[in-house]
Coordinates of C-alpha atoms in Angstrom, one line a residue:
M201 CA -12.7 -12.1 -17.8
A202 CA -9.0 -11.2 -17.5
V203 CA -7.9 -10.6 -13.9
K204 CA -4.3 -9.4 -12.9
F205 CA -1.9 -11.1 -10.6
A206 CA 1.0 -9.4 -9.0
K207 CA 4.5 -10.8 -10.2
H208 CA 5.9 -10.6 -6.2
S209 CA 4.8 -11.4 -3.1
L210 CA 5.1 -8.8 -0.1
C211 CA 5.9 -9.4 3.9
L212 CA 4.1 -7.2 6.0
K213 CA 6.1 -5.3 8.2
G214 CA 3.7 -3.4 10.4
I215 CA 0.0 -2.6 10.5
A216 CA -2.1 -0.2 12.4
H217 CA -5.7 1.6 12.0
A218 CA -7.3 4.6 13.3
L219 CA -10.9 5.1 14.2
P220 CA -12.4 8.7 15.6
H221 CA -14.1 9.3 19.1
T222 CA -16.3 6.7 20.5
N223 CA -18.5 4.5 18.9
I224 CA -22.0 5.7 18.0
S225 CA -24.8 3.4 18.1
N226 CA -27.6 3.1 16.1
E227 CA -30.3 4.4 18.8
L228 CA -27.6 8.0 19.6
L229 CA -27.6 8.3 15.1
L230 CA -31.0 7.5 14.9
E231 CA -31.8 9.6 17.8
K232 CA -29.8 12.6 15.9
L233 CA -31.5 12.6 13.2
K234 CA -35.2 12.5 14.6
Y235 CA -34.2 15.9 16.7
Q236 CA -33.4 17.8 13.1
C237 CA -35.4 16.1 10.3
G238 CA -38.2 14.8 12.1
L239 CA -39.7 11.5 13.2
L240 CA -40.2 9.9 10.0
T241 CA -37.3 10.4 8.4
A242 CA -35.7 8.6 11.1
R243 CA -38.7 5.7 10.8
K244 CA -37.1 5.2 7.6
A245 CA -33.7 5.4 8.5
K246 CA -34.2 2.6 11.6
A247 CA -36.1 -0.1 9.1
I248 CA -32.9 0.5 6.5
A249 CA -30.7 0.4 9.3
R250 CA -32.0 -3.1 10.2
R251 CA -32.3 -4.4 6.8
I252 CA -28.6 -3.5 6.4
G253 CA -27.3 -5.0 9.8
I254 CA -25.3 -2.3 10.7
Q255 CA -25.5 -1.3 14.8
G256 CA -22.3 0.9 15.0
R257 CA -20.0 2.6 13.5
H258 CA -17.5 5.7 14.5
L259 CA -17.5 9.3 12.9
T260 CA -15.8 12.5 12.3
R261 CA -18.3 14.5 11.8
N262 CA -20.5 16.3 14.3
L263 CA -24.2 14.7 14.5
D264 CA -25.6 18.1 16.4
T265 CA -25.2 20.2 13.3
A266 CA -26.8 19.5 10.0
T267 CA -23.6 19.3 8.1
S268 CA -20.3 19.4 9.7
A269 CA -16.6 19.6 9.0
P270 CA -14.4 16.3 9.6
S271 CA -12.8 16.4 13.0
P272 CA -10.5 14.7 13.1
T273 CA -9.4 15.4 9.4
S274 CA -8.6 12.5 7.1
I275 CA -4.9 13.3 7.6
E276 CA -4.8 13.4 11.0
L277 CA -6.6 10.2 11.0
S278 CA -4.1 8.8 8.6
V279 CA -0.8 10.4 10.2
Q280 CA -2.1 8.4 13.5
A281 CA -2.3 5.2 11.5
L282 CA 1.0 5.5 9.7
K283 CA 2.8 6.3 12.4
G284 CA 1.7 2.9 14.4
A285 CA 2.1 0.8 11.6
L286 CA 6.0 2.4 11.1
A287 CA 6.3 1.7 14.9
A288 CA 4.9 -1.9 14.7
A289 CA 7.9 -2.7 11.7
N290 CA 10.3 -0.5 13.3
V291 CA 10.6 1.6 10.3
E292 CA 11.3 5.4 9.9
M293 CA 9.4 7.4 7.5
E294 CA 12.7 8.5 5.4
Q295 CA 13.5 5.0 5.0
L296 CA 10.2 4.5 2.8
D297 CA 11.0 4.0 -1.0
Y298 CA 7.2 5.6 -1.6
L299 CA 4.0 6.6 0.4
L300 CA 1.0 5.3 -1.4
S301 CA -2.6 6.5 -0.7
H302 CA -5.9 5.5 -1.6
T303 CA -9.5 7.5 -0.5
C304 CA -12.9 8.8 -2.2
T305 CA -13.1 11.0 0.4
P306 CA -10.1 13.2 0.1
H307 CA -9.2 16.2 2.4
T308 CA -8.8 18.4 -0.8
Q309 CA -9.1 17.2 -4.4
V310 CA -5.4 18.7 -5.0
P311 CA -3.0 18.2 -3.1
P312 CA -3.8 14.7 -2.5
N313 CA -4.0 13.4 0.9
A314 CA -0.5 11.7 0.1
A315 CA 1.1 15.5 -0.1
W316 CA -0.6 16.5 3.3
I317 CA 0.8 13.2 4.8
A318 CA 3.9 13.7 4.0
D319 CA 3.9 17.2 4.8
K320 CA 2.5 16.4 8.5
Q321 CA 5.5 14.0 8.7
A322 CA 7.9 15.8 6.8
Y323 CA 8.9 13.0 3.9
H324 CA 10.9 14.2 1.1
G325 CA 10.8 11.4 -0.8
P326 CA 7.7 10.3 -3.8
Y327 CA 4.2 9.5 -2.9
L328 CA 1.0 9.6 -5.3
E329 CA -2.9 8.7 -4.6
L330 CA -5.2 6.6 -6.2
R331 CA -8.9 8.0 -5.8
Q332 CA -10.5 4.7 -5.3
A333 CA -13.1 3.1 -3.0
C334 CA -13.6 -0.6 -1.6
T335 CA -10.8 -1.9 -3.4
G336 CA -8.3 0.8 -3.6
F337 CA -5.8 -1.5 -1.5
A338 CA -5.7 -4.1 -4.2
N339 CA -4.5 -1.3 -6.8
G340 CA -2.2 0.0 -4.2
L341 CA -0.5 -3.5 -3.8
Q342 CA -0.1 -3.7 -7.4
I343 CA 1.8 -0.8 -7.3
A344 CA 3.7 -1.5 -3.9
S345 CA 4.8 -5.2 -5.0
A346 CA 5.9 -3.8 -8.4
F347 CA 8.3 -0.6 -6.1
C348 CA 9.4 -3.4 -4.1
A349 CA 10.7 -5.8 -6.2
V350 CA 12.7 -3.4 -8.3
N351 CA 14.0 -1.2 -5.7
Q352 CA 14.1 -3.6 -2.5
Q353 CA 13.1 -0.9 -0.2
P354 CA 10.1 -0.7 2.2
V355 CA 6.6 0.9 0.8
A356 CA 3.8 2.6 3.3
I357 CA 0.1 2.3 2.4
V358 CA -2.3 4.2 3.6
G359 CA -6.0 3.9 3.6
C360 CA -8.8 6.3 4.6
E361 CA -12.3 7.6 4.8
T362 CA -14.4 10.7 6.2
G363 CA -17.3 10.1 4.1
S364 CA -20.1 11.4 7.0
V365 CA -19.4 14.7 5.9
F366 CA -21.1 13.9 2.9
F367 CA -24.6 14.0 4.1
D368 CA -26.6 16.8 5.2
M369 CA -29.5 16.8 7.9
D370 CA -32.2 18.5 5.7
N371 CA -35.3 17.0 4.2
R372 CA -34.5 18.7 1.0
F373 CA -31.2 16.7 0.6
I374 CA -32.5 13.5 2.2
D375 CA -33.6 10.9 -0.4
T376 CA -33.7 6.4 0.3
E377 CA -29.8 6.6 -1.2
Q378 CA -28.7 9.1 1.2
L379 CA -30.6 7.4 4.7
V380 CA -28.5 4.1 3.5
N381 CA -25.2 6.1 3.4
Y382 CA -26.2 7.3 7.0
V383 CA -26.7 4.5 8.4
Q384 CA -24.4 2.1 6.4
M385 CA -21.3 4.1 6.2
G386 CA -18.3 4.9 8.6
D387 CA -15.2 6.7 9.5
G388 CA -11.7 5.4 9.6
A389 CA -7.9 4.8 8.6
A390 CA -5.4 2.0 8.6
A391 CA -1.8 1.8 7.1
V392 CA 0.7 -1.3 6.2
V393 CA 4.6 -0.9 5.5
L394 CA 5.4 -3.4 3.4
A395 CA 8.8 -5.0 2.1
P396 CA 10.0 -7.2 -0.4
I397 CA 9.8 -10.9 0.5
E398 CA 13.6 -11.1 0.7
Q399 CA 13.3 -9.2 4.1
A400 CA 10.4 -11.2 5.2
N401 CA 12.5 -11.8 8.8
G402 CA 10.6 -10.1 11.8
A403 CA 7.4 -9.7 9.6
S404 CA 3.9 -10.2 10.8
G405 CA 3.4 -12.6 8.0
I406 CA 3.3 -12.7 3.8
I407 CA 0.9 -11.0 1.5
S408 CA 0.9 -13.1 -1.8
D409 CA -1.3 -14.0 -4.8
I410 CA -2.6 -10.5 -5.2
Y411 CA -5.0 -10.0 -7.7
L412 CA -7.5 -6.9 -8.9
G413 CA -10.4 -7.3 -12.0
H414 CA -13.5 -5.8 -12.7
I415 CA -16.5 -6.3 -14.7
G416 CA -17.7 -2.4 -15.0
V417 CA -17.5 -2.2 -18.7
G418 CA -21.4 -1.6 -20.1
K419 CA -22.3 -1.1 -16.6
D420 CA -24.0 1.9 -14.8
A421 CA -22.1 2.9 -12.0
G422 CA -23.5 1.1 -8.5
F423 CA -22.3 3.3 -6.3
Y424 CA -20.5 6.8 -7.1
L425 CA -19.4 10.4 -5.3
D426 CA -20.8 13.1 -7.6
G427 CA -18.6 16.8 -7.1
G428 CA -16.0 16.3 -10.0
S429 CA -16.1 19.0 -12.8
N430 CA -19.0 17.3 -14.7
D431 CA -21.0 18.8 -11.6
V432 CA -19.8 22.1 -11.3
A433 CA -22.7 23.9 -12.6
N434 CA -25.2 22.5 -10.1
K435 CA -23.9 24.3 -7.3
Q436 CA -24.7 21.9 -4.8
M437 CA -22.9 19.8 -1.9
A438 CA -21.5 16.7 -3.2
R439 CA -22.9 13.2 -2.7
F440 CA -23.1 9.8 -2.5
H441 CA -25.7 7.9 -4.9
H442 CA -26.5 4.1 -4.1
N443 CA -27.9 2.0 -7.3
T444 CA -28.9 -0.6 -4.6
A445 CA -30.8 -2.9 -6.8
A446 CA -27.7 -3.3 -9.5
V447 CA -25.2 -4.1 -6.8
R448 CA -27.7 -6.1 -5.0
K449 CA -27.6 -7.8 -8.5
Q450 CA -23.9 -8.0 -9.2
G451 CA -22.4 -7.7 -5.2
S452 CA -22.2 -11.7 -5.1
Q453 CA -20.5 -12.4 -8.1
L454 CA -17.6 -10.0 -7.0
F455 CA -16.8 -12.4 -4.3
E456 CA -17.2 -15.4 -6.4
L457 CA -15.0 -13.9 -9.1
G458 CA -12.2 -13.2 -6.3
L459 CA -12.7 -16.7 -5.1
A460 CA -12.4 -18.2 -8.2
A461 CA -9.1 -16.3 -9.1
L462 CA -7.6 -17.6 -5.8
Q463 CA -8.9 -21.1 -6.2
S464 CA -6.8 -20.6 -9.7
H465 CA -4.1 -20.4 -8.3
G466 CA -4.1 -23.5 -6.5
H467 CA -5.8 -22.1 -2.8
H468 CA -8.7 -24.0 -1.7
L469 CA -11.1 -22.4 1.4
D470 CA -10.0 -25.3 3.6
D471 CA -6.7 -23.5 3.6
F472 CA -7.8 -20.8 5.1
R473 CA -8.7 -20.2 9.4
F474 CA -10.3 -17.1 8.3
I475 CA -12.0 -15.5 5.2
L476 CA -12.2 -11.2 5.1
P477 CA -14.5 -10.4 3.0
H478 CA -14.8 -6.5 2.5
Q479 CA -17.2 -4.9 5.2
A480 CA -20.5 -4.3 3.3
N481 CA -22.8 -4.7 5.5
G482 CA -23.4 -6.1 9.6
H483 CA -24.8 -9.8 8.2
I484 CA -21.7 -10.3 5.8
D485 CA -20.4 -13.2 7.9
T486 CA -24.2 -15.0 7.6
L487 CA -24.4 -14.6 4.1
L488 CA -21.0 -15.2 3.2
A489 CA -21.2 -18.3 4.9
E490 CA -24.2 -19.7 3.7
A491 CA -22.9 -18.6 0.2
L492 CA -19.4 -20.8 1.0
S493 CA -21.2 -23.7 3.1
I494 CA -18.7 -22.6 5.6
E495 CA -19.1 -22.0 9.1
P496 CA -20.1 -17.9 10.0
S497 CA -17.4 -18.0 12.9
R498 CA -14.6 -18.2 10.0
V499 CA -16.4 -14.9 8.3
I500 CA -14.7 -11.6 9.7
N501 CA -17.8 -9.3 10.1
D502 CA -16.2 -5.9 11.4
A503 CA -19.0 -4.0 9.6
K504 CA -21.8 -4.8 11.9
W505 CA -20.0 -2.8 14.7
L506 CA -17.5 -0.4 12.4
G507 CA -20.1 0.1 9.2
N508 CA -18.9 0.4 6.0
L509 CA -15.5 1.9 5.9
G510 CA -15.0 2.0 2.1
S511 CA -11.4 1.9 0.9
A512 CA -10.1 1.9 4.7
A513 CA -12.3 -1.0 5.2
I514 CA -9.3 -3.9 4.4
W515 CA -6.8 -2.7 6.1
V516 CA -8.5 -1.5 9.1
S517 CA -10.1 -5.3 9.6
L518 CA -6.6 -6.8 8.7
S519 CA -5.2 -4.9 11.6
R520 CA -7.7 -6.0 14.0
L521 CA -7.3 -8.9 13.7
I522 CA -3.5 -9.2 13.5
N523 CA -3.6 -7.1 16.4
S524 CA -6.0 -9.0 18.3
G525 CA -3.6 -11.9 18.7
V526 CA -6.3 -14.4 17.3
L527 CA -4.0 -15.8 14.4
E528 CA -1.3 -18.6 15.1
T529 CA 2.4 -18.9 13.2
G530 CA 1.1 -20.5 9.8
D531 CA -2.8 -19.6 9.8
K532 CA -4.1 -18.4 6.2
V533 CA -6.4 -15.4 6.1
M534 CA -8.2 -15.2 2.2
I535 CA -9.1 -11.6 1.3
L536 CA -12.1 -10.7 -0.9
G537 CA -12.0 -7.2 -1.7
A538 CA -15.0 -5.8 -3.6
E539 CA -16.3 -2.4 -5.3
A540 CA -19.3 -1.2 -6.5
T541 CA -18.2 2.0 -8.1
K542 CA -17.4 -0.2 -11.5
Y543 CA -17.5 -3.5 -10.2
L544 CA -13.8 -4.2 -9.5
Y545 CA -12.8 -7.2 -7.6
G546 CA -9.3 -7.8 -5.8
G547 CA -7.9 -9.2 -2.8
F548 CA -4.7 -11.4 -1.8
V549 CA -3.8 -14.1 0.7
Y550 CA -2.2 -13.6 4.2
Q551 CA -0.6 -15.7 6.2
H552 CA 0.5 -14.9 9.8
S553 CA 4.1 -15.5 10.7

């Protein structure tokens, strides 16, 4: 199986995240569902939440109505995160060589989020967007690595999801798949400002060993959002779909492949103070620690309180970790990203300065 490593490392000049409103507990989430859909539906959701281990999340949707537009919007969240990252990097928007974004829940199909962000920021430079979920960060880094090496200028990447609006509190819409989405997912955004490795002076740290691979050929999607041109005739609300059995079967392999990729570059588990996996569920620390025979305290678990943030997950967790002040100079973090859509894996090594 081929895995693609970027040729050039990057320095991380600034990182920030944005989460909407206050944290919503399971109790409140289930109470709102009970009011709209009845006790039986709420009980089913409670059982799923217990298995997934998510206990809190931030949402852009209004839980008092069956459906809701996002507030704040994905663009407002993205701009908030980007402004924070630019300030941390001491970089002005017009200094960016390129603006990259990635999401699977865009503000509009076209123009992409990147265009709306550029407009809000009065940015006249080039931009592009990846329509991707949990490993959007990895593809973004592949692109940023090449751009920075050639042009020797900073690049920004923004990851954002507002997937909570793709849920209709109506029992005609709801099935087990949709209840998984309701209790598992969260909303949020994060942004990074990256620069060529030669400009590492004053950076937060170094991003190296950027890798990306997939094992999705010939496999049905484990997770997807309909509502594309293939579904126009259905004339119904777009919805996320989970093939939970397939994801359970394939999911752990994606982490194993990511670990193997980094080991092939000479890295060992003992080199890392923390392991940051994709935040798939609230038991991720104990599950991964058991698989790797390490202490659970070394595995970052933000999913328990933030839910699965999809395309924003890795950046939000890395932002929280870096801005917590816990990391010391020289500390390394292993990032193990995984995406169930067509079974992608990707990640990198972060070394704190």
